Amino acid sequence: MSSKRGSDTGRKIVAENRKARFNYEIEQTFEAGIELQGTEVKSLRQGRSNIAESYAAEKGGELWLYNAYIPEYLQANRFNHETRRPRKLLMHKREIGKLAGAIQKEGKTLVPLKIYFNEKGTAKLELALARGKKIHDKRETLKRRDWERDKARLLKSHG
């Protein structure tokens, strides 16, 4: 598995999923190519795409990116693409097998982090193998805060 870490040198980031690091505990990152059609490359270069609500999944031995928003390229109306169509991700079969195993056996999730163009000008997707964070229960925090406040008032009035 080609793990990708470090700075974004030589990369032009087009879309970033900022909620992913908040909602998931990221364990390992990977790089995958994206199979694009027609005017999708031009739309990506304009930088108006969004992957905040997208997700990746394994289907039939292939990886797919679902719900990624790549807007229509206005100068080519006749040959435009669908904005939220599923897009195939390009990785080696062995890597896909390892990711699928981690998803099925360990209950992990594939989360898209960034779409970028590498130094060669190829569109790439940075994927993360992640585990969902436990959602914090605010009611317990509110109860504890109110109790601490009341306790301080009682101690102050009796002391």
PDB file of N, CA and C in Angstrom, residues 71-156:
ATOM      1  N   PRO A  71     -18.878  20.454 -10.782  1.00  0.00           N
ATOM      2  CA  PRO A  71     -19.891  21.204 -11.535  1.00  0.00           C
ATOM      3  C   PRO A  71     -19.690  21.108 -13.047  1.00  0.00           C
ATOM      4  N   GLU A  72     -20.748  21.459 -13.763  1.00  0.00           N
ATOM      5  CA  GLU A  72     -20.682  21.456 -15.217  1.00  0.00           C
ATOM      6  C   GLU A  72     -19.719  22.527 -15.701  1.00  0.00           C
ATOM      7  N   TYR A  73     -19.080  22.252 -16.815  1.00  0.00           N
ATOM      8  CA  TYR A  73     -18.189  23.221 -17.446  1.00  0.00           C
ATOM      9  C   TYR A  73     -19.035  24.034 -18.412  1.00  0.00           C
ATOM     10  N   LEU A  74     -19.245  25.305 -18.107  1.00  0.00           N
ATOM     11  CA  LEU A  74     -20.225  26.120 -18.817  1.00  0.00           C
ATOM     12  C   LEU A  74     -19.905  26.343 -20.293  1.00  0.00           C
ATOM     13  N   GLN A  75     -18.636  26.348 -20.679  1.00  0.00           N
ATOM     14  CA  GLN A  75     -18.271  26.614 -22.063  1.00  0.00           C
ATOM     15  C   GLN A  75     -18.539  25.422 -22.981  1.00  0.00           C
ATOM     16  N   ALA A  76     -18.923  24.275 -22.453  1.00  0.00           N
ATOM     17  CA  ALA A  76     -19.149  23.082 -23.264  1.00  0.00           C
ATOM     18  C   ALA A  76     -20.497  22.459 -22.931  1.00  0.00           C
ATOM     19  N   ASN A  77     -21.553  23.220 -23.057  1.00  0.00           N
ATOM     20  CA  ASN A  77     -22.877  22.739 -22.652  1.00  0.00           C
ATOM     21  C   ASN A  77     -23.295  21.446 -23.338  1.00  0.00           C
ATOM     22  N   ARG A  78     -22.975  21.283 -24.586  1.00  0.00           N
ATOM     23  CA  ARG A  78     -23.436  20.118 -25.333  1.00  0.00           C
ATOM     24  C   ARG A  78     -22.818  18.815 -24.818  1.00  0.00           C
ATOM     25  N   PHE A  79     -21.589  18.886 -24.341  1.00  0.00           N
ATOM     26  CA  PHE A  79     -20.870  17.681 -23.919  1.00  0.00           C
ATOM     27  C   PHE A  79     -20.681  17.610 -22.407  1.00  0.00           C
ATOM     28  N   ASN A  80     -21.530  18.273 -21.659  1.00  0.00           N
ATOM     29  CA  ASN A  80     -21.357  18.298 -20.214  1.00  0.00           C
ATOM     30  C   ASN A  80     -21.566  16.934 -19.568  1.00  0.00           C
ATOM     31  N   HIS A  81     -21.087  16.829 -18.351  1.00  0.00           N
ATOM     32  CA  HIS A  81     -21.147  15.596 -17.577  1.00  0.00           C
ATOM     33  C   HIS A  81     -22.170  15.738 -16.454  1.00  0.00           C
ATOM     34  N   GLU A  82     -22.533  14.621 -15.851  1.00  0.00           N
ATOM     35  CA  GLU A  82     -23.400  14.648 -14.676  1.00  0.00           C
ATOM     36  C   GLU A  82     -22.574  15.117 -13.480  1.00  0.00           C
ATOM     37  N   THR A  83     -23.138  15.967 -12.659  1.00  0.00           N
ATOM     38  CA  THR A  83     -22.355  16.573 -11.575  1.00  0.00           C
ATOM     39  C   THR A  83     -22.027  15.602 -10.441  1.00  0.00           C
ATOM     40  N   ARG A  84     -22.903  14.663 -10.125  1.00  0.00           N
ATOM     41  CA  ARG A  84     -22.679  13.767  -8.978  1.00  0.00           C
ATOM     42  C   ARG A  84     -22.637  12.297  -9.379  1.00  0.00           C
ATOM     43  N   ARG A  85     -22.160  11.989 -10.554  1.00  0.00           N
ATOM     44  CA  ARG A  85     -22.117  10.601 -10.999  1.00  0.00           C
ATOM     45  C   ARG A  85     -21.025   9.831 -10.238  1.00  0.00           C
ATOM     46  N   PRO A  86     -21.174   8.503 -10.077  1.00  0.00           N
ATOM     47  CA  PRO A  86     -20.101   7.710  -9.454  1.00  0.00           C
ATOM     48  C   PRO A  86     -18.863   7.694 -10.355  1.00  0.00           C
ATOM     49  N   ARG A  87     -17.695   7.866  -9.750  1.00  0.00           N
ATOM     50  CA  ARG A  87     -16.443   7.895 -10.513  1.00  0.00           C
ATOM     51  C   ARG A  87     -15.537   6.774 -10.025  1.00  0.00           C
ATOM     52  N   LYS A  88     -14.964   6.060 -10.979  1.00  0.00           N
ATOM     53  CA  LYS A  88     -14.093   4.936 -10.656  1.00  0.00           C
ATOM     54  C   LYS A  88     -12.752   5.462 -10.156  1.00  0.00           C
ATOM     55  N   LEU A  89     -12.232   4.834  -9.105  1.00  0.00           N
ATOM     56  CA  LEU A  89     -10.921   5.183  -8.572  1.00  0.00           C
ATOM     57  C   LEU A  89      -9.907   4.159  -9.059  1.00  0.00           C
ATOM     58  N   LEU A  90      -8.735   4.619  -9.416  1.00  0.00           N
ATOM     59  CA  LEU A  90      -7.718   3.766 -10.013  1.00  0.00           C
ATOM     60  C   LEU A  90      -6.642   3.438  -8.990  1.00  0.00           C
ATOM     61  N   MET A  91      -6.608   2.161  -8.595  1.00  0.00           N
ATOM     62  CA  MET A  91      -5.598   1.635  -7.678  1.00  0.00           C
ATOM     63  C   MET A  91      -5.257   0.223  -8.115  1.00  0.00           C
ATOM     64  N   HIS A  92      -4.156  -0.300  -7.622  1.00  0.00           N
ATOM     65  CA  HIS A  92      -3.779  -1.682  -7.920  1.00  0.00           C
ATOM     66  C   HIS A  92      -4.742  -2.642  -7.229  1.00  0.00           C
ATOM     67  N   LYS A  93      -4.987  -3.779  -7.846  1.00  0.00           N
ATOM     68  CA  LYS A  93      -5.917  -4.779  -7.303  1.00  0.00           C
ATOM     69  C   LYS A  93      -5.526  -5.219  -5.893  1.00  0.00           C
ATOM     70  N   ARG A  94      -4.231  -5.364  -5.655  1.00  0.00           N
ATOM     71  CA  ARG A  94      -3.761  -5.792  -4.336  1.00  0.00           C
ATOM     72  C   ARG A  94      -4.123  -4.752  -3.274  1.00  0.00           C
ATOM     73  N   GLU A  95      -3.941  -3.454  -3.598  1.00  0.00           N
ATOM     74  CA  GLU A  95      -4.296  -2.393  -2.649  1.00  0.00           C
ATOM     75  C   GLU A  95      -5.798  -2.378  -2.393  1.00  0.00           C
ATOM     76  N   ILE A  96      -6.585  -2.539  -3.453  1.00  0.00           N
ATOM     77  CA  ILE A  96      -8.039  -2.557  -3.301  1.00  0.00           C
ATOM     78  C   ILE A  96      -8.456  -3.731  -2.419  1.00  0.00           C
ATOM     79  N   GLY A  97      -7.826  -4.883  -2.602  1.00  0.00           N
ATOM     80  CA  GLY A  97      -8.136  -6.047  -1.781  1.00  0.00           C
ATOM     81  C   GLY A  97      -7.829  -5.817  -0.318  1.00  0.00           C
ATOM     82  N   LYS A  98      -6.704  -5.189  -0.031  1.00  0.00           N
ATOM     83  CA  LYS A  98      -6.344  -4.903   1.368  1.00  0.00           C
ATOM     84  C   LYS A  98      -7.317  -3.906   1.981  1.00  0.00           C
ATOM     85  N   LEU A  99      -7.698  -2.886   1.220  1.00  0.00           N
ATOM     86  CA  LEU A  99      -8.656  -1.902   1.733  1.00  0.00           C
ATOM     87  C   LEU A  99     -10.018  -2.546   1.972  1.00  0.00           C
ATOM     88  N   ALA A 100     -10.458  -3.375   1.033  1.00  0.00           N
ATOM     89  CA  ALA A 100     -11.751  -4.052   1.186  1.00  0.00           C
ATOM     90  C   ALA A 100     -11.735  -4.961   2.408  1.00  0.00           C
ATOM     91  N   GLY A 101     -10.614  -5.633   2.658  1.00  0.00           N
ATOM     92  CA  GLY A 101     -10.493  -6.474   3.839  1.00  0.00           C
ATOM     93  C   GLY A 101     -10.586  -5.677   5.121  1.00  0.00           C
ATOM     94  N   ALA A 102      -9.927  -4.522   5.153  1.00  0.00           N
ATOM     95  CA  ALA A 102      -9.976  -3.666   6.346  1.00  0.00           C
ATOM     96  C   ALA A 102     -11.381  -3.125   6.576  1.00  0.00           C
ATOM     97  N   ILE A 103     -12.095  -2.853   5.497  1.00  0.00           N
ATOM     98  CA  ILE A 103     -13.460  -2.336   5.623  1.00  0.00           C
ATOM     99  C   ILE A 103     -14.377  -3.429   6.180  1.00  0.00           C
ATOM    100  N   GLN A 104     -14.292  -4.638   5.634  1.00  0.00           N
ATOM    101  CA  GLN A 104     -15.194  -5.717   6.041  1.00  0.00           C
ATOM    102  C   GLN A 104     -14.849  -6.305   7.399  1.00  0.00           C
ATOM    103  N   LYS A 105     -13.566  -6.546   7.660  1.00  0.00           N
ATOM    104  CA  LYS A 105     -13.170  -7.220   8.900  1.00  0.00           C
ATOM    105  C   LYS A 105     -13.119  -6.280  10.092  1.00  0.00           C
ATOM    106  N   GLU A 106     -12.574  -5.096   9.897  1.00  0.00           N
ATOM    107  CA  GLU A 106     -12.340  -4.195  11.024  1.00  0.00           C
ATOM    108  C   GLU A 106     -13.361  -3.066  11.121  1.00  0.00           C
ATOM    109  N   GLY A 107     -14.296  -2.990  10.175  1.00  0.00           N
ATOM    110  CA  GLY A 107     -15.346  -1.973  10.233  1.00  0.00           C
ATOM    111  C   GLY A 107     -14.848  -0.566   9.973  1.00  0.00           C
ATOM    112  N   LYS A 108     -13.831  -0.418   9.163  1.00  0.00           N
ATOM    113  CA  LYS A 108     -13.293   0.904   8.858  1.00  0.00           C
ATOM    114  C   LYS A 108     -14.019   1.512   7.672  1.00  0.00           C
ATOM    115  N   THR A 109     -13.773   2.790   7.435  1.00  0.00           N
ATOM    116  CA  THR A 109     -14.437   3.546   6.393  1.00  0.00           C
ATOM    117  C   THR A 109     -13.404   4.179   5.475  1.00  0.00           C
ATOM    118  N   LEU A 110     -13.719   4.267   4.191  1.00  0.00           N
ATOM    119  CA  LEU A 110     -12.872   4.988   3.244  1.00  0.00           C
ATOM    120  C   LEU A 110     -13.409   6.403   3.101  1.00  0.00           C
ATOM    121  N   VAL A 111     -12.593   7.388   3.471  1.00  0.00           N
ATOM    122  CA  VAL A 111     -13.020   8.778   3.464  1.00  0.00           C
ATOM    123  C   VAL A 111     -12.160   9.568   2.477  1.00  0.00           C
ATOM    124  N   PRO A 112     -12.770  10.258   1.506  1.00  0.00           N
ATOM    125  CA  PRO A 112     -11.997  11.123   0.612  1.00  0.00           C
ATOM    126  C   PRO A 112     -11.542  12.383   1.357  1.00  0.00           C
ATOM    127  N   LEU A 113     -10.251  12.709   1.265  1.00  0.00           N
ATOM    128  CA  LEU A 113      -9.722  13.885   1.944  1.00  0.00           C
ATOM    129  C   LEU A 113      -9.490  15.064   0.998  1.00  0.00           C
ATOM    130  N   LYS A 114      -8.828  14.807  -0.132  1.00  0.00           N
ATOM    131  CA  LYS A 114      -8.474  15.889  -1.059  1.00  0.00           C
ATOM    132  C   LYS A 114      -8.525  15.397  -2.493  1.00  0.00           C
ATOM    133  N   ILE A 115      -8.900  16.298  -3.395  1.00  0.00           N
ATOM    134  CA  ILE A 115      -8.689  16.086  -4.823  1.00  0.00           C
ATOM    135  C   ILE A 115      -7.635  17.096  -5.219  1.00  0.00           C
ATOM    136  N   TYR A 116      -6.615  16.620  -5.915  1.00  0.00           N
ATOM    137  CA  TYR A 116      -5.528  17.518  -6.305  1.00  0.00           C
ATOM    138  C   TYR A 116      -4.937  17.082  -7.633  1.00  0.00           C
ATOM    139  N   PHE A 117      -4.158  17.978  -8.220  1.00  0.00           N
ATOM    140  CA  PHE A 117      -3.380  17.660  -9.409  1.00  0.00           C
ATOM    141  C   PHE A 117      -1.934  17.522  -8.966  1.00  0.00           C
ATOM    142  N   ASN A 118      -1.299  16.391  -9.310  1.00  0.00           N
ATOM    143  CA  ASN A 118       0.097  16.191  -8.922  1.00  0.00           C
ATOM    144  C   ASN A 118       1.012  16.984  -9.840  1.00  0.00           C
ATOM    145  N   GLU A 119       2.320  16.836  -9.640  1.00  0.00           N
ATOM    146  CA  GLU A 119       3.282  17.616 -10.423  1.00  0.00           C
ATOM    147  C   GLU A 119       3.238  17.290 -11.908  1.00  0.00           C
ATOM    148  N   LYS A 120       2.713  16.117 -12.277  1.00  0.00           N
ATOM    149  CA  LYS A 120       2.575  15.744 -13.694  1.00  0.00           C
ATOM    150  C   LYS A 120       1.276  16.261 -14.301  1.00  0.00           C
ATOM    151  N   GLY A 121       0.374  16.817 -13.479  1.00  0.00           N
ATOM    152  CA  GLY A 121      -0.902  17.325 -13.967  1.00  0.00           C
ATOM    153  C   GLY A 121      -2.014  16.294 -13.973  1.00  0.00           C
ATOM    154  N   THR A 122      -1.813  15.186 -13.264  1.00  0.00           N
ATOM    155  CA  THR A 122      -2.813  14.128 -13.194  1.00  0.00           C
ATOM    156  C   THR A 122      -3.719  14.350 -11.986  1.00  0.00           C
ATOM    157  N   ALA A 123      -5.022  14.172 -12.177  1.00  0.00           N
ATOM    158  CA  ALA A 123      -5.972  14.332 -11.070  1.00  0.00           C
ATOM    159  C   ALA A 123      -5.868  13.120 -10.153  1.00  0.00           C
ATOM    160  N   LYS A 124      -5.700  13.373  -8.870  1.00  0.00           N
ATOM    161  CA  LYS A 124      -5.566  12.323  -7.863  1.00  0.00           C
ATOM    162  C   LYS A 124      -6.517  12.604  -6.702  1.00  0.00           C
ATOM    163  N   LEU A 125      -6.840  11.545  -5.975  1.00  0.00           N
ATOM    164  CA  LEU A 125      -7.670  11.654  -4.789  1.00  0.00           C
ATOM    165  C   LEU A 125      -6.893  11.090  -3.611  1.00  0.00           C
ATOM    166  N   GLU A 126      -6.839  11.842  -2.529  1.00  0.00           N
ATOM    167  CA  GLU A 126      -6.223  11.334  -1.300  1.00  0.00           C
ATOM    168  C   GLU A 126      -7.334  10.724  -0.457  1.00  0.00           C
ATOM    169  N   LEU A 127      -7.225   9.420  -0.228  1.00  0.00           N
ATOM    170  CA  LEU A 127      -8.202   8.652   0.544  1.00  0.00           C
ATOM    171  C   LEU A 127      -7.635   8.334   1.912  1.00  0.00           C
ATOM    172  N   ALA A 128      -8.503   8.186   2.878  1.00  0.00           N
ATOM    173  CA  ALA A 128      -8.059   7.794   4.212  1.00  0.00           C
ATOM    174  C   ALA A 128      -8.827   6.565   4.666  1.00  0.00           C
ATOM    175  N   LEU A 129      -8.115   5.644   5.270  1.00  0.00           N
ATOM    176  CA  LEU A 129      -8.738   4.519   5.948  1.00  0.00           C
ATOM    177  C   LEU A 129      -8.970   5.004   7.374  1.00  0.00           C
ATOM    178  N   ALA A 130     -10.233   5.124   7.760  1.00  0.00           N
ATOM    179  CA  ALA A 130     -10.546   5.800   9.020  1.00  0.00           C
ATOM    180  C   ALA A 130     -11.554   5.014   9.834  1.00  0.00           C
ATOM    181  N   ARG A 131     -11.609   5.380  11.105  1.00  0.00           N
ATOM    182  CA  ARG A 131     -12.571   4.811  12.046  1.00  0.00           C
ATOM    183  C   ARG A 131     -13.411   5.983  12.555  1.00  0.00           C
ATOM    184  N   GLY A 132     -14.716   5.789  12.629  1.00  0.00           N
ATOM    185  CA  GLY A 132     -15.611   6.848  13.087  1.00  0.00           C
ATOM    186  C   GLY A 132     -15.375   7.192  14.543  1.00  0.00           C
ATOM    187  N   LYS A 133     -15.370   8.472  14.845  1.00  0.00           N
ATOM    188  CA  LYS A 133     -15.225   8.901  16.237  1.00  0.00           C
ATOM    189  C   LYS A 133     -16.550   8.725  16.959  1.00  0.00           C
ATOM    190  N   LYS A 134     -16.471   8.493  18.260  1.00  0.00           N
ATOM    191  CA  LYS A 134     -17.684   8.395  19.050  1.00  0.00           C
ATOM    192  C   LYS A 134     -18.271   9.787  19.200  1.00  0.00           C
ATOM    193  N   ILE A 135     -19.566   9.876  18.976  1.00  0.00           N
ATOM    194  CA  ILE A 135     -20.232  11.175  19.066  1.00  0.00           C
ATOM    195  C   ILE A 135     -20.355  11.552  20.536  1.00  0.00           C
ATOM    196  N   HIS A 136     -19.936  12.758  20.847  1.00  0.00           N
ATOM    197  CA  HIS A 136     -19.939  13.254  22.212  1.00  0.00           C
ATOM    198  C   HIS A 136     -21.362  13.604  22.635  1.00  0.00           C
ATOM    199  N   ASP A 137     -21.772  13.135  23.794  1.00  0.00           N
ATOM    200  CA  ASP A 137     -23.106  13.413  24.300  1.00  0.00           C
ATOM    201  C   ASP A 137     -23.080  14.734  25.060  1.00  0.00           C
ATOM    202  N   LYS A 138     -23.717  15.744  24.495  1.00  0.00           N
ATOM    203  CA  LYS A 138     -23.682  17.075  25.103  1.00  0.00           C
ATOM    204  C   LYS A 138     -24.514  17.152  26.382  1.00  0.00           C
ATOM    205  N   ARG A 139     -25.510  16.282  26.506  1.00  0.00           N
ATOM    206  CA  ARG A 139     -26.361  16.339  27.701  1.00  0.00           C
ATOM    207  C   ARG A 139     -25.558  16.075  28.963  1.00  0.00           C
ATOM    208  N   GLU A 140     -24.659  15.090  28.907  1.00  0.00           N
ATOM    209  CA  GLU A 140     -23.829  14.792  30.075  1.00  0.00           C
ATOM    210  C   GLU A 140     -22.927  15.972  30.413  1.00  0.00           C
ATOM    211  N   THR A 141     -22.381  16.600  29.396  1.00  0.00           N
ATOM    212  CA  THR A 141     -21.524  17.765  29.628  1.00  0.00           C
ATOM    213  C   THR A 141     -22.314  18.900  30.254  1.00  0.00           C
ATOM    214  N   LEU A 142     -23.541  19.116  29.761  1.00  0.00           N
ATOM    215  CA  LEU A 142     -24.379  20.188  30.332  1.00  0.00           C
ATOM    216  C   LEU A 142     -24.758  19.886  31.775  1.00  0.00           C
ATOM    217  N   LYS A 143     -25.103  18.632  32.056  1.00  0.00           N
ATOM    218  CA  LYS A 143     -25.438  18.255  33.440  1.00  0.00           C
ATOM    219  C   LYS A 143     -24.253  18.475  34.363  1.00  0.00           C
ATOM    220  N   ARG A 144     -23.077  18.060  33.935  1.00  0.00           N
ATOM    221  CA  ARG A 144     -21.873  18.212  34.756  1.00  0.00           C
ATOM    222  C   ARG A 144     -21.561  19.696  34.985  1.00  0.00           C
ATOM    223  N   ARG A 145     -21.677  20.504  33.933  1.00  0.00           N
ATOM    224  CA  ARG A 145     -21.391  21.930  34.062  1.00  0.00           C
ATOM    225  C   ARG A 145     -22.378  22.588  35.031  1.00  0.00           C
ATOM    226  N   ASP A 146     -23.680  22.261  34.905  1.00  0.00           N
ATOM    227  CA  ASP A 146     -24.676  22.843  35.810  1.00  0.00           C
ATOM    228  C   ASP A 146     -24.442  22.400  37.245  1.00  0.00           C
ATOM    229  N   TRP A 147     -24.064  21.136  37.447  1.00  0.00           N
ATOM    230  CA  TRP A 147     -23.808  20.648  38.790  1.00  0.00           C
ATOM    231  C   TRP A 147     -22.600  21.357  39.397  1.00  0.00           C
ATOM    232  N   GLU A 148     -21.552  21.537  38.622  1.00  0.00           N
ATOM    233  CA  GLU A 148     -20.362  22.249  39.129  1.00  0.00           C
ATOM    234  C   GLU A 148     -20.716  23.681  39.516  1.00  0.00           C
ATOM    235  N   ARG A 149     -21.540  24.323  38.729  1.00  0.00           N
ATOM    236  CA  ARG A 149     -21.968  25.692  39.022  1.00  0.00           C
ATOM    237  C   ARG A 149     -22.795  25.728  40.307  1.00  0.00           C
ATOM    238  N   ASP A 150     -23.766  24.800  40.439  1.00  0.00           N
ATOM    239  CA  ASP A 150     -24.594  24.757  41.647  1.00  0.00           C
ATOM    240  C   ASP A 150     -23.763  24.413  42.879  1.00  0.00           C
ATOM    241  N   LYS A 151     -22.815  23.485  42.714  1.00  0.00           N
ATOM    242  CA  LYS A 151     -21.952  23.096  43.827  1.00  0.00           C
ATOM    243  C   LYS A 151     -21.121  24.288  44.294  1.00  0.00           C
ATOM    244  N   ALA A 152     -20.609  25.067  43.352  1.00  0.00           N
ATOM    245  CA  ALA A 152     -19.821  26.250  43.722  1.00  0.00           C
ATOM    246  C   ALA A 152     -20.682  27.267  44.460  1.00  0.00           C
ATOM    247  N   ARG A 153     -21.923  27.449  44.032  1.00  0.00           N
ATOM    248  CA  ARG A 153     -22.838  28.376  44.722  1.00  0.00           C
ATOM    249  C   ARG A 153     -23.134  27.903  46.136  1.00  0.00           C
ATOM    250  N   LEU A 154     -23.389  26.595  46.298  1.00  0.00           N
ATOM    251  CA  LEU A 154     -23.680  26.061  47.634  1.00  0.00           C
ATOM    252  C   LEU A 154     -22.491  26.198  48.568  1.00  0.00           C
ATOM    253  N   LEU A 155     -21.308  25.884  48.067  1.00  0.00           N
ATOM    254  CA  LEU A 155     -20.119  26.019  48.912  1.00  0.00           C
ATOM    255  C   LEU A 155     -19.858  27.475  49.292  1.00  0.00           C
ATOM    256  N   LYS A 156     -20.103  28.382  48.355  1.00  0.00           N
ATOM    257  CA  LYS A 156     -19.874  29.794  48.610  1.00  0.00           C
ATOM    258  C   LYS A 156     -20.878  30.320  49.653  1.00  0.00           C
TER     259      LYS A 156
END
